[in-house]
Amino acid sequence: MVKCSACKEEKARASFSKAQLRRPDATRRCKVCAKNQRQPLPAEDGTAEGIGSVATSSAQSTVQSMLQGALQAQLQDERGGDKREHPSQQRAIQEAFYRHEPPDVIPLSAANKNTVLDMIKIAVEKIMQRGLPPGVGIEDAAGLVGRLWDVLNNENTLWLTWPLLLGLGSDDKRKINSRFPPNRPANAEPLPLIHWLCQYKLYHATESYQGGDDMIALAIDAGANLKLKNSNGTTCLSFAVKYTSQFAVDLLISSGARVGNKDVFGNSIWKNTVERPDPGIIDVILRRCNDAIPVKDERLLLGRVGDSSFKFEVFQSVADHMIGVYSGSHVTTEDINCSIPVSWRALGVPSNEAIGTALIRVLQGGAEFTDYIQTGQKDSFAIVTYIDSLEWHHPVQQQIDIIRSMRDVIYGRWLPAVIREEIHETNPPDPDFAETSSPCPICLTEMSTVDHPITLYCGHTFCLGCALAYGKAPRLNEDQPLTGRALIHPIDGHLMIFDQTGDKRCPCCRRLFPGEFLTLDWNAQYRTPRMRFGIDRHEANEDIRGLHGPHTLTDEQLRFECRTIGTKFTGAREELLSDLKRVMSREFGHTEYTDGSGTLRKLSIDSDMRMELSATSSLIGGGENPLFLGHPMRGHAVIRIQIKGIPVMATLSHNSVFTIVPQCVADSFEMKTKPITSTQFTDVMGKSVSVAAVVDEFKFLLDGVEICLTSAIVLEDKKDFNMSIQLGMDFFQSAAWTRSSTAFGENLSVIFDGGHTKNNFLKDQPNELRYYSRDGKIARAPFVHVSHLSDTHKLPIVSLPGDLSTNFAECQWCTRMFPNDGMVEDKDRQLLFNRFYCDEECKSRGLAVRTNTPGHN
């Protein structure tokens, strides 16, 4: 019998669907109750009609719950906060968890010594007939004799070395493939010889076994069967990835070991590979085995959950499994012996460098963190994120250090030395050192010192005269031919420019051309600062609202969005836009609440509520014009981006003006920054936020789509405010349109784009960000929601008070736009819009143009 959480009745299992039986007890519903709760299905024409009163009621109920939480939080803040205390369960550090020195080697007794020496002679003769294995350090017969004696002269390991010697000295392959138990424990399962040899690090630590890769290579040459299995379905490779070396694993795979084998629990070799990680072994598995067992698709058994009447298996990704094992949160028991892997206790705790490198390699191979599912298990990702503020999950101290380093790796705050070296080697050369002998991209001739080569902020070098002519040239119609990378007038040969967006850009990379080279009229027309909802640098002279929305999508992007939300996705473009806008224009009504002063307020669910993906709780404010910031139901959302080839998790905010990069992240990835100071920036509560610098060019990949932000700011390194990169409004406005979809009640999702259109509430939507780039690409980034396990509630939002358009300025060299109170001013210029620079470096470059060009403005 199974109990329904809705009607509270115990019913037969047949009364529940399979999907409901897999749910936890608290949310399991019988077929009757589930049907009553179900929303209408989409209409037959494919349009999303499944909204109706049920969705409206569910949305209003969820908003009411959020409102009450926000008002209660306000009241607690006024009273000084709610000081909760968790019972401390700090675990004692026990000696048993740390590696001890291997026991002393006990030389063979006189009786055993003579027998072993005789057998070594026989084995050496057979091995020399087969040929010495390459790459193991044995060069000749004398070296082989000495190596075998080193391995065999130990009474502790005679249980292993004697069968090895017999197998090496015989042509009967049954001997080299014999099964036998270890010295202890007495009831251990007999395993094939090659399985024991593939655990040499374990037996070196526990019994001073002296064998290594060489003994494995000798056994393979003698005919060891690498496909033999144990009773639990594991093979020699399952042991080798945990207890041998990169060389041994590569050798086993080359010799025919089964890479795609699964044990009786459905786990592949990935489970043992990442338990006590060796980055070299992980590199081998990714290089040699990723086609057979792709790490991105691998799911490892976490456990079985449920009640006595029904249990189901829970699987997790390799990345989830790694942080669960390393943090000790993958177990449900409080027994500390279960939270420390056996290999750690035998060989010692792996270094932070090894764990960090292994985690990055697995993520580079395609593994992903997955959204937490309510299965009764601990949210390992949340434990790693909130380790500094947790009081109820305290593993041993070394694990705490590992958890902190994992958190910093996951969010890009710290990188292992080998990863930092790779980043350093791939960094492009400094533009200051560009070769002047290369051709000018405009005139296509070799440059010399007489041409006064000048390198722009984007890194491309031009003749000074060509750059000035390019900046002063009038617009060209699009029918003119293209010569080289420049547009040349076909009649008089003058340099011209045509750009669909209206502004002038570098002919090589399409970055905005420095205002220093432009005429005053062009600067006044195209570079006058505009600010609304953030900074949009794609088209500064147009209204921002007109540059975002479904009408800006390509036909392919439009069909993709329609198909995703369940509306009609075939037919003419006008029909698709009309149907999509009809769904987006639906009204979901208002809800009421009483504010702190006792005034009854009315709040529109469609337009007054702004979703904040980085929030762990809701916030309400605004007085007569209420602004309500809602938070994701399952915890704040993070997505995966890739910086210089390294996967990093980042938070998102539709309400923070700029993308925020912590100083430690900028340092880890060797991002070029320049100081920017301004007193205009505030947090969501109106307190001043100090901006330390701006990232010169923040490039990253989102699902394969390259994005470049030129106004990402660096704040003081405060973990409680900006622990991770936070993609802000400049990120969302770099796209033609974005759609964020997250759970908002039972089988209901809220879809929003930061205020450009109304909130939509649809059923059964993917939990993700959809980014539609301006060049027609589509990126999908699934959200990973982080359960809130901290007592603190932060909204890391950087705001700008009021409309600061008149107090903004564009740097005349690098084109960044910021409040001008933090910029360097050139007081020799009379006009406001062309007298500011980011810093003294930008100013000196601009002055250099004027110095070499008499009469230039």
Coordinates of C-alpha atoms in Angstrom, one line a residue, residues 402-817:
I402 CA 39.0 20.5 0.0
I403 CA 35.4 21.7 -0.2
R404 CA 36.6 25.3 -0.1
S405 CA 39.1 24.7 -2.9
M406 CA 36.4 22.9 -5.0
R407 CA 34.1 25.9 -4.5
D408 CA 36.8 28.2 -5.7
V409 CA 37.5 26.0 -8.7
I410 CA 33.8 25.7 -9.6
Y411 CA 33.3 29.4 -9.5
G412 CA 36.7 30.3 -11.0
R413 CA 38.1 31.9 -7.9
W414 CA 41.2 29.7 -7.8
L415 CA 42.8 27.5 -10.4
P416 CA 45.5 24.7 -10.1
A417 CA 49.0 25.5 -11.2
V418 CA 48.8 23.3 -14.3
I419 CA 45.6 25.1 -15.5
R420 CA 47.1 28.5 -14.8
E421 CA 50.1 27.6 -16.9
E422 CA 47.9 26.6 -19.8
I423 CA 46.0 29.9 -19.6
H424 CA 49.2 31.8 -19.5
E425 CA 50.5 30.0 -22.6
T426 CA 47.3 30.7 -24.6
N427 CA 47.0 34.4 -23.7
P428 CA 47.4 36.6 -26.8
P429 CA 50.5 38.9 -26.9
D430 CA 50.1 42.4 -25.6
P431 CA 49.0 44.8 -28.3
D432 CA 51.9 47.1 -27.3
F433 CA 54.3 44.6 -28.8
A434 CA 52.6 44.2 -32.2
E435 CA 55.0 43.9 -35.1
T436 CA 55.1 47.0 -37.2
S437 CA 56.3 45.1 -40.3
S438 CA 52.9 43.4 -40.8
P439 CA 50.5 44.7 -43.5
C440 CA 48.0 47.4 -42.6
P441 CA 44.5 45.9 -42.8
I442 CA 43.3 49.0 -44.6
C443 CA 45.9 49.9 -47.2
L444 CA 47.4 46.3 -47.3
T445 CA 51.0 47.6 -47.5
E446 CA 53.8 46.8 -45.1
M447 CA 54.1 49.3 -42.3
S448 CA 57.2 51.0 -41.2
T449 CA 58.0 53.6 -38.6
V450 CA 57.3 56.5 -41.0
D451 CA 53.7 55.2 -41.1
H452 CA 53.4 55.8 -37.3
P453 CA 51.7 52.3 -36.8
I454 CA 49.1 52.5 -34.0
T455 CA 47.6 49.6 -32.2
L456 CA 43.9 50.0 -31.2
Y457 CA 42.5 48.8 -27.9
C458 CA 41.2 45.7 -29.7
G459 CA 44.8 44.7 -30.6
H460 CA 44.7 45.4 -34.4
T461 CA 47.4 47.7 -35.8
F462 CA 46.9 50.2 -38.6
C463 CA 48.9 53.0 -40.3
L464 CA 47.9 56.2 -38.4
G465 CA 46.9 57.9 -41.6
C466 CA 44.6 55.0 -42.6
A467 CA 43.0 54.9 -39.2
L468 CA 42.3 58.7 -39.4
A469 CA 40.9 58.5 -42.9
Y470 CA 38.7 55.5 -41.9
G471 CA 37.3 57.6 -39.0
K472 CA 36.6 60.6 -41.1
A473 CA 35.2 58.8 -44.1
P474 CA 31.4 59.3 -44.9
R475 CA 29.0 56.4 -45.1
L476 CA 29.1 54.2 -48.1
N477 CA 26.1 52.4 -49.6
E478 CA 26.2 48.7 -49.4
D479 CA 26.7 48.1 -53.2
Q480 CA 30.3 49.3 -53.1
P481 CA 33.0 46.6 -53.5
L482 CA 35.2 45.3 -50.8
T483 CA 39.0 45.5 -51.2
G484 CA 41.1 43.7 -48.6
R485 CA 39.4 44.4 -45.3
A486 CA 38.6 48.0 -46.2
L487 CA 35.8 49.6 -48.2
I488 CA 37.3 51.7 -51.1
H489 CA 35.4 54.1 -53.2
P490 CA 35.6 52.8 -56.8
I491 CA 36.0 56.2 -58.5
D492 CA 38.3 58.3 -56.4
G493 CA 39.8 55.6 -54.2
H494 CA 38.9 57.3 -51.0
L495 CA 38.3 55.0 -47.9
M496 CA 34.6 54.6 -47.1
I497 CA 32.6 52.6 -44.5
F498 CA 29.3 50.8 -44.5
D499 CA 27.9 49.1 -41.4
Q500 CA 24.4 47.7 -40.9
T501 CA 24.3 49.0 -37.3
G502 CA 25.2 52.5 -38.3
D503 CA 28.3 53.0 -36.2
K504 CA 32.0 52.6 -37.2
R505 CA 33.8 49.5 -36.2
C506 CA 37.3 48.0 -36.5
P507 CA 37.4 46.4 -40.0
C508 CA 39.1 43.3 -38.5
C509 CA 37.0 42.4 -35.4
R510 CA 34.0 44.7 -35.5
R511 CA 34.7 46.3 -32.2
L512 CA 33.6 49.9 -32.0
F513 CA 36.2 52.2 -33.5
P514 CA 37.8 54.6 -31.0
G515 CA 36.1 58.0 -30.8
E516 CA 39.5 59.6 -30.9
F517 CA 39.5 59.0 -34.7
L518 CA 35.9 60.1 -35.4
T519 CA 34.7 63.5 -36.4
L520 CA 32.8 65.7 -33.9
D521 CA 29.6 65.3 -35.9
W522 CA 29.9 61.5 -35.9
N523 CA 30.6 61.5 -32.2
A524 CA 27.6 63.7 -31.5
Q525 CA 25.3 61.5 -33.6
Y526 CA 26.4 58.0 -32.7
R527 CA 28.3 58.2 -29.4
T528 CA 26.1 60.3 -27.2
P529 CA 25.6 58.2 -24.0
R530 CA 22.3 56.5 -23.6
M531 CA 21.3 54.5 -20.5
R532 CA 18.1 52.6 -19.8
F533 CA 18.0 49.3 -17.9
G534 CA 21.7 49.0 -18.4
I535 CA 24.4 49.8 -21.0
D536 CA 23.8 48.8 -24.6
R537 CA 26.8 49.2 -26.8
H538 CA 25.4 47.7 -30.0
E539 CA 23.4 50.8 -30.9
A540 CA 23.8 53.7 -28.5
N541 CA 21.6 56.1 -30.5
E542 CA 18.4 54.0 -30.5
D543 CA 15.9 53.1 -27.9
I544 CA 17.0 50.0 -26.0
R545 CA 13.5 48.5 -26.0
G546 CA 13.4 48.4 -29.8
L547 CA 16.6 46.3 -30.0
H548 CA 15.3 43.3 -28.0
G549 CA 12.3 41.0 -28.4
P550 CA 10.9 38.4 -30.7
H551 CA 10.8 40.8 -33.7
T552 CA 14.7 40.9 -33.6
L553 CA 15.0 37.1 -34.0
T554 CA 15.9 35.3 -37.2
D555 CA 13.4 32.9 -38.6
E556 CA 15.2 29.9 -37.2
Q557 CA 15.5 31.5 -33.8
L558 CA 11.8 32.4 -33.9
R559 CA 10.7 28.9 -34.8
F560 CA 13.0 27.5 -32.0
E561 CA 11.4 29.8 -29.4
C562 CA 7.8 29.0 -30.5
R563 CA 8.6 25.2 -30.5
T564 CA 10.1 25.4 -27.0
I565 CA 7.2 27.1 -25.3
G566 CA 4.6 25.1 -27.2
T567 CA 3.1 27.6 -29.6
K568 CA 2.7 27.2 -33.4
F569 CA 6.2 26.9 -35.0
T570 CA 5.3 26.4 -38.7
G571 CA 4.0 28.9 -41.1
A572 CA 4.8 32.5 -42.1
R573 CA 7.0 34.7 -39.9
E574 CA 4.1 37.1 -39.3
E575 CA 1.9 34.3 -38.1
L576 CA 4.5 33.0 -35.7
L577 CA 5.1 36.5 -34.3
S578 CA 1.4 37.1 -33.9
D579 CA 0.8 33.8 -32.1
L580 CA 3.8 34.3 -29.8
K581 CA 2.8 37.9 -28.9
R582 CA -0.7 36.7 -28.2
V583 CA 0.6 34.3 -25.6
M584 CA 3.0 36.9 -24.2
S585 CA 0.2 39.5 -23.8
R586 CA -2.0 37.4 -21.5
E587 CA -3.0 39.0 -18.3
F588 CA -2.5 37.1 -15.0
G589 CA -4.2 39.6 -12.8
H590 CA -3.2 41.3 -9.5
T591 CA -2.6 40.3 -6.0
E592 CA -2.9 42.3 -2.8
Y593 CA -0.7 42.7 0.2
T594 CA -0.4 44.9 3.3
D595 CA 3.0 46.7 3.5
G596 CA 4.9 47.6 6.7
S597 CA 2.9 50.8 7.2
G598 CA -0.4 48.9 7.1
T599 CA -1.4 50.2 3.6
L600 CA -3.1 47.8 1.3
R601 CA -1.2 47.6 -2.0
K602 CA -2.1 46.0 -5.3
L603 CA 0.7 44.3 -7.3
S604 CA 0.5 43.2 -11.0
I605 CA 1.8 39.7 -11.5
D606 CA 2.6 40.5 -15.1
S607 CA 4.6 43.7 -14.8
D608 CA 5.3 44.7 -11.2
M609 CA 7.1 41.4 -10.4
R610 CA 10.7 41.2 -11.6
M611 CA 12.4 37.9 -11.2
E612 CA 15.9 37.9 -9.7
L613 CA 17.8 34.7 -10.5
S614 CA 20.6 35.4 -8.0
A615 CA 18.2 35.9 -5.1
T616 CA 17.8 33.5 -2.2
S617 CA 14.7 35.3 -0.9
S618 CA 12.3 37.9 -2.2
L619 CA 12.3 41.6 -1.7
I620 CA 9.6 44.2 -2.0
G621 CA 9.8 48.0 -2.1
G622 CA 8.9 51.0 -4.1
G623 CA 6.2 52.7 -2.0
E624 CA 3.4 54.0 -4.2
N625 CA 4.9 52.1 -7.2
P626 CA 5.8 48.8 -5.8
L627 CA 8.7 46.8 -7.2
F628 CA 8.7 43.1 -6.2
L629 CA 11.8 41.0 -6.8
G630 CA 10.8 37.3 -6.9
H631 CA 13.3 34.5 -6.4
P632 CA 13.6 31.1 -8.0
M633 CA 11.6 28.5 -6.0
R634 CA 14.4 25.9 -5.8
G635 CA 17.3 28.3 -4.9
H636 CA 19.3 30.8 -6.8
A637 CA 20.3 29.8 -10.4
V638 CA 23.7 29.3 -11.9
I639 CA 24.7 28.4 -15.4
R640 CA 27.9 27.0 -17.0
I641 CA 30.1 29.3 -19.1
Q642 CA 33.6 28.7 -20.4
I643 CA 36.5 31.2 -20.0
K644 CA 39.7 30.5 -22.0
G645 CA 38.7 26.8 -22.2
I646 CA 37.9 26.4 -18.5
P647 CA 34.3 25.7 -17.4
V648 CA 33.0 28.0 -14.7
M649 CA 29.7 28.4 -13.0
A650 CA 28.2 31.9 -13.0
T651 CA 25.1 33.5 -11.4
L652 CA 22.7 35.8 -13.3
S653 CA 20.9 39.0 -12.6
H654 CA 18.4 40.8 -14.8
N655 CA 18.5 43.7 -12.4
S656 CA 22.3 44.3 -11.9
V657 CA 23.5 47.0 -14.3
F658 CA 26.8 45.4 -15.2
T659 CA 28.4 42.0 -15.2
I660 CA 30.4 41.5 -12.0
V661 CA 33.8 39.7 -12.0
P662 CA 35.4 39.1 -8.6
Q663 CA 39.0 40.3 -8.4
C664 CA 40.3 36.8 -7.6
V665 CA 38.5 35.5 -10.8
A666 CA 40.2 38.2 -12.9
D667 CA 43.5 37.3 -11.4
S668 CA 43.0 33.5 -12.0
F669 CA 42.3 34.0 -15.6
E670 CA 44.9 36.8 -16.1
M671 CA 42.2 39.2 -17.3
K672 CA 43.5 42.5 -18.3
T673 CA 41.8 45.2 -16.2
K674 CA 42.0 48.9 -15.8
P675 CA 41.1 51.0 -12.7
I676 CA 37.7 52.6 -12.7
T677 CA 36.5 54.5 -9.7
S678 CA 33.0 55.9 -9.2
T679 CA 30.7 56.8 -6.3
Q680 CA 27.5 56.2 -8.3
F681 CA 27.2 52.5 -7.9
T682 CA 25.0 51.1 -5.1
D683 CA 23.6 47.8 -4.0
V684 CA 19.9 47.0 -3.9
M685 CA 19.5 48.7 -0.5
G686 CA 21.1 51.9 -1.7
K687 CA 24.4 51.4 0.0
S688 CA 27.5 52.5 -1.9
V689 CA 29.4 49.8 -3.8
S690 CA 33.0 50.4 -4.7
V691 CA 34.1 49.5 -8.2
A692 CA 37.8 48.8 -8.4
A693 CA 38.3 48.2 -12.1
V694 CA 36.8 47.2 -15.5
V695 CA 37.8 44.1 -17.4
D696 CA 39.4 45.0 -20.7
E697 CA 37.5 42.4 -22.7
F698 CA 35.5 39.7 -21.0
K699 CA 35.2 36.9 -23.5
F700 CA 33.5 33.6 -22.7
L701 CA 31.5 30.8 -24.4
L702 CA 27.8 30.0 -23.6
D703 CA 26.9 26.7 -25.1
G704 CA 29.4 27.3 -27.9
V705 CA 28.3 30.9 -28.6
E706 CA 31.1 33.4 -28.1
I707 CA 30.1 36.5 -26.1
C708 CA 32.3 39.5 -25.5
L709 CA 31.5 42.1 -22.8
T710 CA 33.5 45.3 -22.6
S711 CA 32.0 46.8 -19.4
A712 CA 32.3 44.0 -16.9
I713 CA 33.3 45.5 -13.6
V714 CA 35.5 44.3 -10.8
L715 CA 34.4 44.9 -7.2
E716 CA 36.4 44.6 -4.1
D717 CA 36.8 40.9 -3.4
K718 CA 34.0 40.2 -0.9
K719 CA 32.7 36.6 -0.9
D720 CA 29.5 37.5 0.8
F721 CA 28.5 39.9 -2.1
N722 CA 30.1 38.5 -5.2
M723 CA 31.4 35.0 -4.7
S724 CA 31.1 34.2 -8.4
I725 CA 30.9 35.9 -11.7
Q726 CA 27.4 37.4 -12.1
L727 CA 26.2 38.1 -15.6
G728 CA 24.2 41.3 -15.5
M729 CA 22.1 43.4 -17.8
D730 CA 24.9 44.1 -20.2
F731 CA 25.1 40.4 -20.8
F732 CA 21.3 40.0 -21.5
Q733 CA 21.3 43.1 -23.7
S734 CA 24.2 41.7 -25.8
A735 CA 21.7 39.3 -27.3
A736 CA 18.9 39.9 -29.7
W737 CA 16.6 38.4 -27.0
T738 CA 16.9 36.1 -24.0
R739 CA 14.3 34.0 -22.3
S740 CA 14.8 32.7 -18.7
S741 CA 12.4 29.9 -17.6
T742 CA 12.3 28.6 -14.0
A743 CA 9.8 26.7 -11.9
F744 CA 7.1 28.8 -10.3
G745 CA 4.8 26.4 -8.5
E746 CA 3.5 22.9 -9.2
N747 CA 4.0 22.1 -12.9
L748 CA 4.2 25.9 -13.6
S749 CA 7.1 28.0 -14.9
V750 CA 7.6 31.7 -15.2
I751 CA 9.3 32.9 -18.4
F752 CA 10.8 36.4 -18.4
D753 CA 13.3 38.5 -20.2
G754 CA 14.2 41.3 -17.7
G755 CA 11.3 43.6 -18.3
H756 CA 11.2 43.9 -22.1
T757 CA 8.0 41.9 -22.2
K758 CA 5.6 40.8 -19.5
N759 CA 6.0 37.7 -17.4
N760 CA 4.5 34.6 -18.8
F761 CA 3.3 31.6 -16.9
L762 CA 3.3 28.3 -18.8
K763 CA 3.3 24.6 -17.8
D764 CA 6.0 22.0 -18.3
Q765 CA 8.7 24.4 -19.5
P766 CA 12.5 23.6 -19.6
N767 CA 14.4 25.0 -16.7
E768 CA 17.0 27.0 -18.6
L769 CA 18.3 30.2 -20.2
R770 CA 17.8 30.7 -23.9
Y771 CA 20.2 33.2 -25.5
Y772 CA 19.5 34.3 -29.1
S773 CA 22.6 36.1 -30.4
R774 CA 22.5 39.0 -32.8
D775 CA 24.2 36.9 -35.5
G776 CA 21.6 34.2 -35.5
K777 CA 23.0 31.6 -33.1
I778 CA 21.1 29.9 -30.3
A779 CA 22.5 28.9 -26.9
R780 CA 20.7 26.9 -24.3
A781 CA 22.1 26.8 -20.7
P782 CA 20.3 24.7 -18.2
F783 CA 19.9 26.2 -14.7
V784 CA 21.5 24.5 -11.7
H785 CA 19.5 25.7 -8.7
V786 CA 21.5 25.9 -5.4
S787 CA 19.5 25.1 -2.3
H788 CA 19.8 27.9 0.2
L789 CA 21.6 26.5 3.2
S790 CA 22.9 29.7 4.8
D791 CA 21.4 32.0 7.4
T792 CA 22.3 35.1 5.3
H793 CA 20.2 36.4 2.4
K794 CA 22.0 38.5 -0.1
L795 CA 20.9 40.2 -3.3
P796 CA 24.2 40.9 -5.2
I797 CA 22.7 43.6 -7.4
V798 CA 24.7 46.6 -8.5
S799 CA 22.4 49.6 -9.3
L800 CA 22.7 53.1 -10.5
P801 CA 20.4 55.7 -8.9
G802 CA 18.0 57.4 -11.3
D803 CA 18.7 58.2 -15.0
L804 CA 22.5 58.9 -15.2
S805 CA 22.6 59.5 -19.0
T806 CA 23.9 63.1 -18.5
N807 CA 26.6 61.8 -16.1
F808 CA 27.8 59.1 -18.4
A809 CA 30.7 59.4 -20.8
E810 CA 32.4 57.2 -23.4
C811 CA 36.1 56.6 -23.2
Q812 CA 37.5 58.2 -26.4
W813 CA 40.0 55.4 -26.8
C814 CA 38.4 52.0 -25.7
T815 CA 34.7 53.1 -26.1
R816 CA 33.7 51.9 -22.6
M817 CA 30.8 53.8 -21.1

